[in-house]
Amino acid sequence: AQKITQTQPGMFVQEKEAVTLDCTYDTSDQSYGLFWYKQPSSGEMIFLIYQGSYDEQNATEGRYSLNFQKARKSANLVISASQLGDSAMYFCAMREGYGGSQGNLIFGKGTKLSVKP
Amino acid sequence: EADIYQTPRYLVIGTGKKITLECSQTMGHDKMYWYQQDPGMELHLIHYSYGVNSTEKGDLSSESTVSRIRTEHFPLTLESARPSHTSQYLCASSEFTYQETQYFGPGTRLLVL
């Protein structure tokens, strides 16, 4: 069974509008971490935002916020005021537990976001 | 923000050649990783290391090997390249902290003819 599910292979958004990228996860661990990465066409993976399973507040980093709904096991990324430079692949990832092999990330299949001028 | 470097960025090579993909980081991170990613697809972990002299295989079986003789250096070697090895290879590193965020290098795009 997939541990990280991103159901939107591709998304379009108009410049300056907000967009939500969906991510659901599956784990029986109580301690886990959720990450979002951006991958432009150049190929590098850029860390955007992190949410720990015990964090009570939703994480925010500039124009990025993470809508964390623990009971639903969802960790959606919200990008406000989209810019043309936001066009990229976006990957959701989960770390189950801490330390050792539990520190490794499991990635979703990604969502390709295209921002229209 | 981590400084992590990969060379070469692009490599075109013939079948049967031995290749080494270089990865170095200047953050002093103990943990390092290699991922394989086909275009537009998810990342698959092929190797990781907890520190010097530690190497482990990841979730995706790979014919490559790795070594970790120095903290900052984690090269990946293919003894005999094949067209099926054509892919992007991404190196990452992280600290042993609560968050353990992985920071990635720019990647190496490998094409085996």
PDB file of C-alpha atoms in Angstrom:
ATOM      1  CA  ALA A   1       0.000   0.000   0.000  1.00  0.00           C
ATOM      2  CA  GLN A   2       1.224   3.467  -0.784  1.00  0.00           C
ATOM      3  CA  LYS A   3       2.348   5.357   2.265  1.00  0.00           C
ATOM      4  CA  ILE A   4       2.219   8.762   0.599  1.00  0.00           C
ATOM      5  CA  THR A   5      -0.533   9.535  -1.882  1.00  0.00           C
ATOM      6  CA  GLN A   6      -0.626  12.592  -4.090  1.00  0.00           C
ATOM      7  CA  THR A   7      -3.795  12.310  -6.155  1.00  0.00           C
ATOM      8  CA  GLN A   8      -3.200  15.286  -8.463  1.00  0.00           C
ATOM      9  CA  PRO A   9      -0.701  14.427 -11.205  1.00  0.00           C
ATOM     10  CA  GLY A  10      -1.028  17.954 -12.600  1.00  0.00           C
ATOM     11  CA  MET A  11      -2.519  21.246 -11.501  1.00  0.00           C
ATOM     12  CA  PHE A  12      -2.985  24.652 -13.105  1.00  0.00           C
ATOM     13  CA  VAL A  13      -3.285  27.917 -11.210  1.00  0.00           C
ATOM     14  CA  GLN A  14      -3.563  31.509 -12.304  1.00  0.00           C
ATOM     15  CA  GLU A  15      -0.743  33.805 -11.297  1.00  0.00           C
ATOM     16  CA  LYS A  16      -1.407  35.581  -7.956  1.00  0.00           C
ATOM     17  CA  GLU A  17      -4.036  33.045  -6.914  1.00  0.00           C
ATOM     18  CA  ALA A  18      -3.674  30.494  -4.112  1.00  0.00           C
ATOM     19  CA  VAL A  19      -3.407  26.764  -4.792  1.00  0.00           C
ATOM     20  CA  THR A  20      -3.644  23.658  -2.609  1.00  0.00           C
ATOM     21  CA  LEU A  21      -1.668  20.515  -3.370  1.00  0.00           C
ATOM     22  CA  ASP A  22      -3.056  17.401  -1.725  1.00  0.00           C
ATOM     23  CA  CYS A  23      -1.131  14.801   0.246  1.00  0.00           C
ATOM     24  CA  THR A  24      -2.430  11.943   2.345  1.00  0.00           C
ATOM     25  CA  TYR A  25      -0.259   9.541   4.287  1.00  0.00           C
ATOM     26  CA  ASP A  26      -0.538   6.192   5.965  1.00  0.00           C
ATOM     27  CA  THR A  27       1.323   5.284   9.136  1.00  0.00           C
ATOM     28  CA  SER A  28       0.704   3.562  12.431  1.00  0.00           C
ATOM     29  CA  ASP A  29       3.561   5.442  14.122  1.00  0.00           C
ATOM     30  CA  GLN A  30       2.746   8.210  16.591  1.00  0.00           C
ATOM     31  CA  SER A  31       5.996  10.037  15.849  1.00  0.00           C
ATOM     32  CA  TYR A  32       6.525  11.060  12.259  1.00  0.00           C
ATOM     33  CA  GLY A  33       7.445  14.038  10.140  1.00  0.00           C
ATOM     34  CA  LEU A  34       5.988  15.380   6.917  1.00  0.00           C
ATOM     35  CA  PHE A  35       7.908  17.351   4.321  1.00  0.00           C
ATOM     36  CA  TRP A  36       7.240  19.163   1.079  1.00  0.00           C
ATOM     37  CA  TYR A  37       9.879  19.599  -1.587  1.00  0.00           C
ATOM     38  CA  LYS A  38       9.861  21.561  -4.843  1.00  0.00           C
ATOM     39  CA  GLN A  39      11.651  20.245  -7.925  1.00  0.00           C
ATOM     40  CA  PRO A  40      12.040  22.715 -10.810  1.00  0.00           C
ATOM     41  CA  SER A  41      12.852  21.502 -14.311  1.00  0.00           C
ATOM     42  CA  SER A  42      16.562  21.913 -13.478  1.00  0.00           C
ATOM     43  CA  GLY A  43      16.240  18.845 -11.245  1.00  0.00           C
ATOM     44  CA  GLU A  44      17.327  19.865  -7.767  1.00  0.00           C
ATOM     45  CA  MET A  45      15.068  19.169  -4.794  1.00  0.00           C
ATOM     46  CA  ILE A  46      14.341  22.248  -2.691  1.00  0.00           C
ATOM     47  CA  PHE A  47      13.049  21.835   0.865  1.00  0.00           C
ATOM     48  CA  LEU A  48       9.954  23.971   1.478  1.00  0.00           C
ATOM     49  CA  ILE A  49       8.276  23.135   4.764  1.00  0.00           C
ATOM     50  CA  TYR A  50       8.128  20.617   7.615  1.00  0.00           C
ATOM     51  CA  GLN A  51       5.379  19.475   9.987  1.00  0.00           C
ATOM     52  CA  GLY A  52       6.012  17.211  12.957  1.00  0.00           C
ATOM     53  CA  SER A  53       3.275  14.865  14.124  1.00  0.00           C
ATOM     54  CA  TYR A  54       3.252  16.471  17.570  1.00  0.00           C
ATOM     55  CA  ASP A  55       3.236  20.040  16.296  1.00  0.00           C
ATOM     56  CA  GLU A  56      -0.038  21.661  17.270  1.00  0.00           C
ATOM     57  CA  GLN A  57       0.224  24.594  14.905  1.00  0.00           C
ATOM     58  CA  ASN A  58       0.203  24.304  11.134  1.00  0.00           C
ATOM     59  CA  ALA A  59       3.627  25.070   9.729  1.00  0.00           C
ATOM     60  CA  THR A  60       4.154  28.212   7.675  1.00  0.00           C
ATOM     61  CA  GLU A  61       7.164  29.431   5.677  1.00  0.00           C
ATOM     62  CA  GLY A  62       6.587  32.635   3.764  1.00  0.00           C
ATOM     63  CA  ARG A  63       4.017  31.932   1.031  1.00  0.00           C
ATOM     64  CA  TYR A  64       3.906  28.241   1.942  1.00  0.00           C
ATOM     65  CA  SER A  65       1.676  26.783   4.610  1.00  0.00           C
ATOM     66  CA  LEU A  66       0.887  23.223   5.502  1.00  0.00           C
ATOM     67  CA  ASN A  67      -2.723  22.320   6.273  1.00  0.00           C
ATOM     68  CA  PHE A  68      -2.169  19.445   8.706  1.00  0.00           C
ATOM     69  CA  GLN A  69      -5.238  17.372   9.562  1.00  0.00           C
ATOM     70  CA  LYS A  70      -3.962  14.546  11.718  1.00  0.00           C
ATOM     71  CA  ALA A  71      -7.219  12.631  12.050  1.00  0.00           C
ATOM     72  CA  ARG A  72      -7.633  12.595   8.284  1.00  0.00           C
ATOM     73  CA  LYS A  73      -3.927  11.867   7.780  1.00  0.00           C
ATOM     74  CA  SER A  74      -3.577  14.693   5.337  1.00  0.00           C
ATOM     75  CA  ALA A  75      -0.838  17.280   4.938  1.00  0.00           C
ATOM     76  CA  ASN A  76      -1.817  19.583   2.106  1.00  0.00           C
ATOM     77  CA  LEU A  77       0.515  22.309   0.876  1.00  0.00           C
ATOM     78  CA  VAL A  78      -1.008  25.728   0.318  1.00  0.00           C
ATOM     79  CA  ILE A  79       0.858  28.213  -1.859  1.00  0.00           C
ATOM     80  CA  SER A  80      -0.504  31.726  -1.623  1.00  0.00           C
ATOM     81  CA  ALA A  81      -0.134  34.389  -4.325  1.00  0.00           C
ATOM     82  CA  SER A  82       1.292  32.023  -6.951  1.00  0.00           C
ATOM     83  CA  GLN A  83       4.210  33.208  -9.034  1.00  0.00           C
ATOM     84  CA  LEU A  84       5.458  32.007 -12.416  1.00  0.00           C
ATOM     85  CA  GLY A  85       8.547  30.652 -10.655  1.00  0.00           C
ATOM     86  CA  ASP A  86       6.340  28.297  -8.653  1.00  0.00           C
ATOM     87  CA  SER A  87       5.867  26.128 -11.756  1.00  0.00           C
ATOM     88  CA  ALA A  88       7.549  22.845 -10.782  1.00  0.00           C
ATOM     89  CA  MET A  89       6.989  19.341  -9.458  1.00  0.00           C
ATOM     90  CA  TYR A  90       6.036  19.198  -5.786  1.00  0.00           C
ATOM     91  CA  PHE A  91       6.711  16.149  -3.677  1.00  0.00           C
ATOM     92  CA  CYS A  92       5.225  15.239  -0.321  1.00  0.00           C
ATOM     93  CA  ALA A  93       7.373  12.984   1.879  1.00  0.00           C
ATOM     94  CA  MET A  94       7.119  11.295   5.263  1.00  0.00           C
ATOM     95  CA  ARG A  95       9.642  10.159   7.832  1.00  0.00           C
ATOM     96  CA  GLU A  96       8.311   7.482  10.183  1.00  0.00           C
ATOM     97  CA  GLY A  97       9.904   7.669  13.603  1.00  0.00           C
ATOM     98  CA  TYR A  98      13.365   9.037  14.246  1.00  0.00           C
ATOM     99  CA  GLY A  99      16.870   7.810  13.835  1.00  0.00           C
ATOM    100  CA  GLY A 100      18.339   4.857  11.974  1.00  0.00           C
ATOM    101  CA  SER A 101      16.397   3.575   8.981  1.00  0.00           C
ATOM    102  CA  GLN A 102      13.317   5.219  10.465  1.00  0.00           C
ATOM    103  CA  GLY A 103      14.902   8.518   9.556  1.00  0.00           C
ATOM    104  CA  ASN A 104      14.570   7.755   5.857  1.00  0.00           C
ATOM    105  CA  LEU A 105      11.982   9.527   3.720  1.00  0.00           C
ATOM    106  CA  ILE A 106       9.171   7.970   1.725  1.00  0.00           C
ATOM    107  CA  PHE A 107       8.134  10.128  -1.237  1.00  0.00           C
ATOM    108  CA  GLY A 108       4.855  10.500  -3.067  1.00  0.00           C
ATOM    109  CA  LYS A 109       4.633  10.461  -6.857  1.00  0.00           C
ATOM    110  CA  GLY A 110       4.471  14.236  -7.047  1.00  0.00           C
ATOM    111  CA  THR A 111       2.182  16.903  -8.477  1.00  0.00           C
ATOM    112  CA  LYS A 112       3.199  19.040 -11.438  1.00  0.00           C
ATOM    113  CA  LEU A 113       2.083  22.612 -10.863  1.00  0.00           C
ATOM    114  CA  SER A 114       1.829  25.013 -13.769  1.00  0.00           C
ATOM    115  CA  VAL A 115       1.266  28.716 -13.075  1.00  0.00           C
ATOM    116  CA  LYS A 116      -0.457  30.608 -15.882  1.00  0.00           C
ATOM    117  CA  PRO A 117       0.266  34.308 -16.479  1.00  0.00           C
TER     118      PRO A 117
ATOM    119  CA  GLU B   1      20.443  25.666   4.081  1.00  0.00           C
ATOM    120  CA  ALA B   2      22.967  22.960   3.248  1.00  0.00           C
ATOM    121  CA  ASP B   3      25.804  23.141   0.758  1.00  0.00           C
ATOM    122  CA  ILE B   4      25.886  19.878  -1.104  1.00  0.00           C
ATOM    123  CA  TYR B   5      27.593  19.319  -4.421  1.00  0.00           C
ATOM    124  CA  GLN B   6      27.378  16.707  -7.113  1.00  0.00           C
ATOM    125  CA  THR B   7      29.597  16.106 -10.106  1.00  0.00           C
ATOM    126  CA  PRO B   8      29.206  15.645 -12.939  1.00  0.00           C
ATOM    127  CA  ARG B   9      25.851  17.311 -13.549  1.00  0.00           C
ATOM    128  CA  TYR B  10      25.410  15.466 -16.830  1.00  0.00           C
ATOM    129  CA  LEU B  11      27.097  12.309 -18.073  1.00  0.00           C
ATOM    130  CA  VAL B  12      26.721  10.407 -21.328  1.00  0.00           C
ATOM    131  CA  ILE B  13      28.629   7.153 -21.375  1.00  0.00           C
ATOM    132  CA  GLY B  14      28.769   3.883 -23.268  1.00  0.00           C
ATOM    133  CA  THR B  15      27.626   0.493 -22.018  1.00  0.00           C
ATOM    134  CA  GLY B  16      30.145  -1.382 -19.915  1.00  0.00           C
ATOM    135  CA  LYS B  17      32.044   1.646 -18.634  1.00  0.00           C
ATOM    136  CA  LYS B  18      32.796   2.138 -14.960  1.00  0.00           C
ATOM    137  CA  ILE B  19      31.529   5.429 -13.544  1.00  0.00           C
ATOM    138  CA  THR B  20      31.679   7.218 -10.230  1.00  0.00           C
ATOM    139  CA  LEU B  21      29.218   9.908  -9.275  1.00  0.00           C
ATOM    140  CA  GLU B  22      30.623  12.326  -6.717  1.00  0.00           C
ATOM    141  CA  CYS B  23      28.749  13.865  -3.801  1.00  0.00           C
ATOM    142  CA  SER B  24      30.199  16.181  -1.164  1.00  0.00           C
ATOM    143  CA  GLN B  25      28.675  18.268   1.595  1.00  0.00           C
ATOM    144  CA  THR B  26      30.231  20.953   3.760  1.00  0.00           C
ATOM    145  CA  MET B  27      27.695  20.939   6.598  1.00  0.00           C
ATOM    146  CA  GLY B  28      29.286  18.158   8.630  1.00  0.00           C
ATOM    147  CA  HIS B  29      26.089  16.126   8.341  1.00  0.00           C
ATOM    148  CA  ASP B  30      26.450  12.546   9.538  1.00  0.00           C
ATOM    149  CA  LYS B  31      23.743  11.009   7.394  1.00  0.00           C
ATOM    150  CA  MET B  32      23.902  10.896   3.585  1.00  0.00           C
ATOM    151  CA  TYR B  33      21.671   9.357   0.940  1.00  0.00           C
ATOM    152  CA  TRP B  34      21.516   8.443  -2.742  1.00  0.00           C
ATOM    153  CA  TYR B  35      18.229   8.455  -4.631  1.00  0.00           C
ATOM    154  CA  GLN B  36      17.370   7.370  -8.146  1.00  0.00           C
ATOM    155  CA  GLN B  37      14.640   9.227 -10.009  1.00  0.00           C
ATOM    156  CA  ASP B  38      13.266   8.628 -13.484  1.00  0.00           C
ATOM    157  CA  PRO B  39      11.863  11.743 -15.226  1.00  0.00           C
ATOM    158  CA  GLY B  40       8.615  12.949 -13.667  1.00  0.00           C
ATOM    159  CA  MET B  41       8.557  10.091 -11.192  1.00  0.00           C
ATOM    160  CA  GLU B  42       9.024   9.656  -7.460  1.00  0.00           C
ATOM    161  CA  LEU B  43      12.389   9.296  -5.738  1.00  0.00           C
ATOM    162  CA  HIS B  44      13.632   5.880  -4.703  1.00  0.00           C
ATOM    163  CA  LEU B  45      16.268   5.447  -1.998  1.00  0.00           C
ATOM    164  CA  ILE B  46      19.121   3.230  -3.197  1.00  0.00           C
ATOM    165  CA  HIS B  47      21.832   3.773  -0.533  1.00  0.00           C
ATOM    166  CA  TYR B  48      22.353   5.619   2.732  1.00  0.00           C
ATOM    167  CA  SER B  49      24.999   6.057   5.367  1.00  0.00           C
ATOM    168  CA  TYR B  50      24.897   6.936   9.072  1.00  0.00           C
ATOM    169  CA  GLY B  51      28.489   8.127   9.091  1.00  0.00           C
ATOM    170  CA  VAL B  52      32.064   7.152   8.268  1.00  0.00           C
ATOM    171  CA  ASN B  53      32.446   3.452   7.366  1.00  0.00           C
ATOM    172  CA  SER B  54      28.672   2.952   7.434  1.00  0.00           C
ATOM    173  CA  THR B  55      26.718   2.074   4.277  1.00  0.00           C
ATOM    174  CA  GLU B  56      23.261   0.553   3.925  1.00  0.00           C
ATOM    175  CA  LYS B  57      21.102  -0.482   0.981  1.00  0.00           C
ATOM    176  CA  GLY B  58      17.870   1.378   0.438  1.00  0.00           C
ATOM    177  CA  ASP B  59      14.430   0.292  -0.641  1.00  0.00           C
ATOM    178  CA  LEU B  60      15.219   0.027  -4.354  1.00  0.00           C
ATOM    179  CA  SER B  61      17.627  -2.665  -5.412  1.00  0.00           C
ATOM    180  CA  SER B  62      20.582  -1.180  -7.241  1.00  0.00           C
ATOM    181  CA  GLU B  63      23.695  -2.541  -8.912  1.00  0.00           C
ATOM    182  CA  SER B  64      25.642   0.462  -7.686  1.00  0.00           C
ATOM    183  CA  THR B  65      27.939   0.563  -4.663  1.00  0.00           C
ATOM    184  CA  VAL B  66      28.856   3.373  -2.286  1.00  0.00           C
ATOM    185  CA  SER B  67      31.606   4.181   0.182  1.00  0.00           C
ATOM    186  CA  ARG B  68      31.951   6.594   3.101  1.00  0.00           C
ATOM    187  CA  ILE B  69      35.568   7.105   4.034  1.00  0.00           C
ATOM    188  CA  ARG B  70      35.157  10.773   4.973  1.00  0.00           C
ATOM    189  CA  THR B  71      32.159  12.469   6.555  1.00  0.00           C
ATOM    190  CA  GLU B  72      31.791  14.959   3.740  1.00  0.00           C
ATOM    191  CA  HIS B  73      32.154  12.552   0.797  1.00  0.00           C
ATOM    192  CA  PHE B  74      29.740   9.831  -0.401  1.00  0.00           C
ATOM    193  CA  PRO B  75      30.556   8.629  -3.934  1.00  0.00           C
ATOM    194  CA  LEU B  76      28.416   6.182  -5.894  1.00  0.00           C
ATOM    195  CA  THR B  77      30.007   3.736  -8.344  1.00  0.00           C
ATOM    196  CA  LEU B  78      28.622   1.679 -11.190  1.00  0.00           C
ATOM    197  CA  GLU B  79      31.143  -0.991 -12.191  1.00  0.00           C
ATOM    198  CA  SER B  80      29.584  -1.633 -15.594  1.00  0.00           C
ATOM    199  CA  ALA B  81      27.018   0.854 -16.834  1.00  0.00           C
ATOM    200  CA  ARG B  82      23.966  -0.367 -18.737  1.00  0.00           C
ATOM    201  CA  PRO B  83      21.142   1.502 -20.515  1.00  0.00           C
ATOM    202  CA  SER B  84      18.819   0.505 -17.649  1.00  0.00           C
ATOM    203  CA  HIS B  85      20.946   2.729 -15.372  1.00  0.00           C
ATOM    204  CA  THR B  86      19.867   5.807 -17.318  1.00  0.00           C
ATOM    205  CA  SER B  87      18.243   8.063 -14.731  1.00  0.00           C
ATOM    206  CA  GLN B  88      18.796  11.039 -12.466  1.00  0.00           C
ATOM    207  CA  TYR B  89      20.780  10.416  -9.294  1.00  0.00           C
ATOM    208  CA  LEU B  90      20.241  12.728  -6.341  1.00  0.00           C
ATOM    209  CA  CYS B  91      22.450  12.933  -3.278  1.00  0.00           C
ATOM    210  CA  ALA B  92      21.196  14.311   0.049  1.00  0.00           C
ATOM    211  CA  SER B  93      22.415  14.811   3.604  1.00  0.00           C
ATOM    212  CA  SER B  94      20.842  15.421   7.009  1.00  0.00           C
ATOM    213  CA  GLU B  95      21.725  15.960  10.642  1.00  0.00           C
ATOM    214  CA  PHE B  96      20.621  13.670  13.443  1.00  0.00           C
ATOM    215  CA  THR B  97      18.038  16.090  14.840  1.00  0.00           C
ATOM    216  CA  TYR B  98      14.362  15.968  15.693  1.00  0.00           C
ATOM    217  CA  GLN B  99      13.434  17.280  12.272  1.00  0.00           C
ATOM    218  CA  GLU B 100      16.189  15.531  10.268  1.00  0.00           C
ATOM    219  CA  THR B 101      15.480  17.534   7.118  1.00  0.00           C
ATOM    220  CA  GLN B 102      17.269  16.186   4.060  1.00  0.00           C
ATOM    221  CA  TYR B 103      19.023  18.719   1.835  1.00  0.00           C
ATOM    222  CA  PHE B 104      19.693  17.763  -1.737  1.00  0.00           C
ATOM    223  CA  GLY B 105      22.417  18.330  -4.255  1.00  0.00           C
ATOM    224  CA  PRO B 106      21.668  19.449  -7.828  1.00  0.00           C
ATOM    225  CA  GLY B 107      21.634  15.883  -9.178  1.00  0.00           C
ATOM    226  CA  THR B 108      23.485  13.981 -11.895  1.00  0.00           C
ATOM    227  CA  ARG B 109      21.629  13.096 -15.081  1.00  0.00           C
ATOM    228  CA  LEU B 110      23.105   9.886 -16.457  1.00  0.00           C
ATOM    229  CA  LEU B 111      22.539   8.586 -19.967  1.00  0.00           C
ATOM    230  CA  VAL B 112      23.999   5.187 -20.835  1.00  0.00           C
ATOM    231  CA  LEU B 113      24.076   4.419 -24.552  1.00  0.00           C
TER     232      LEU B 113
END
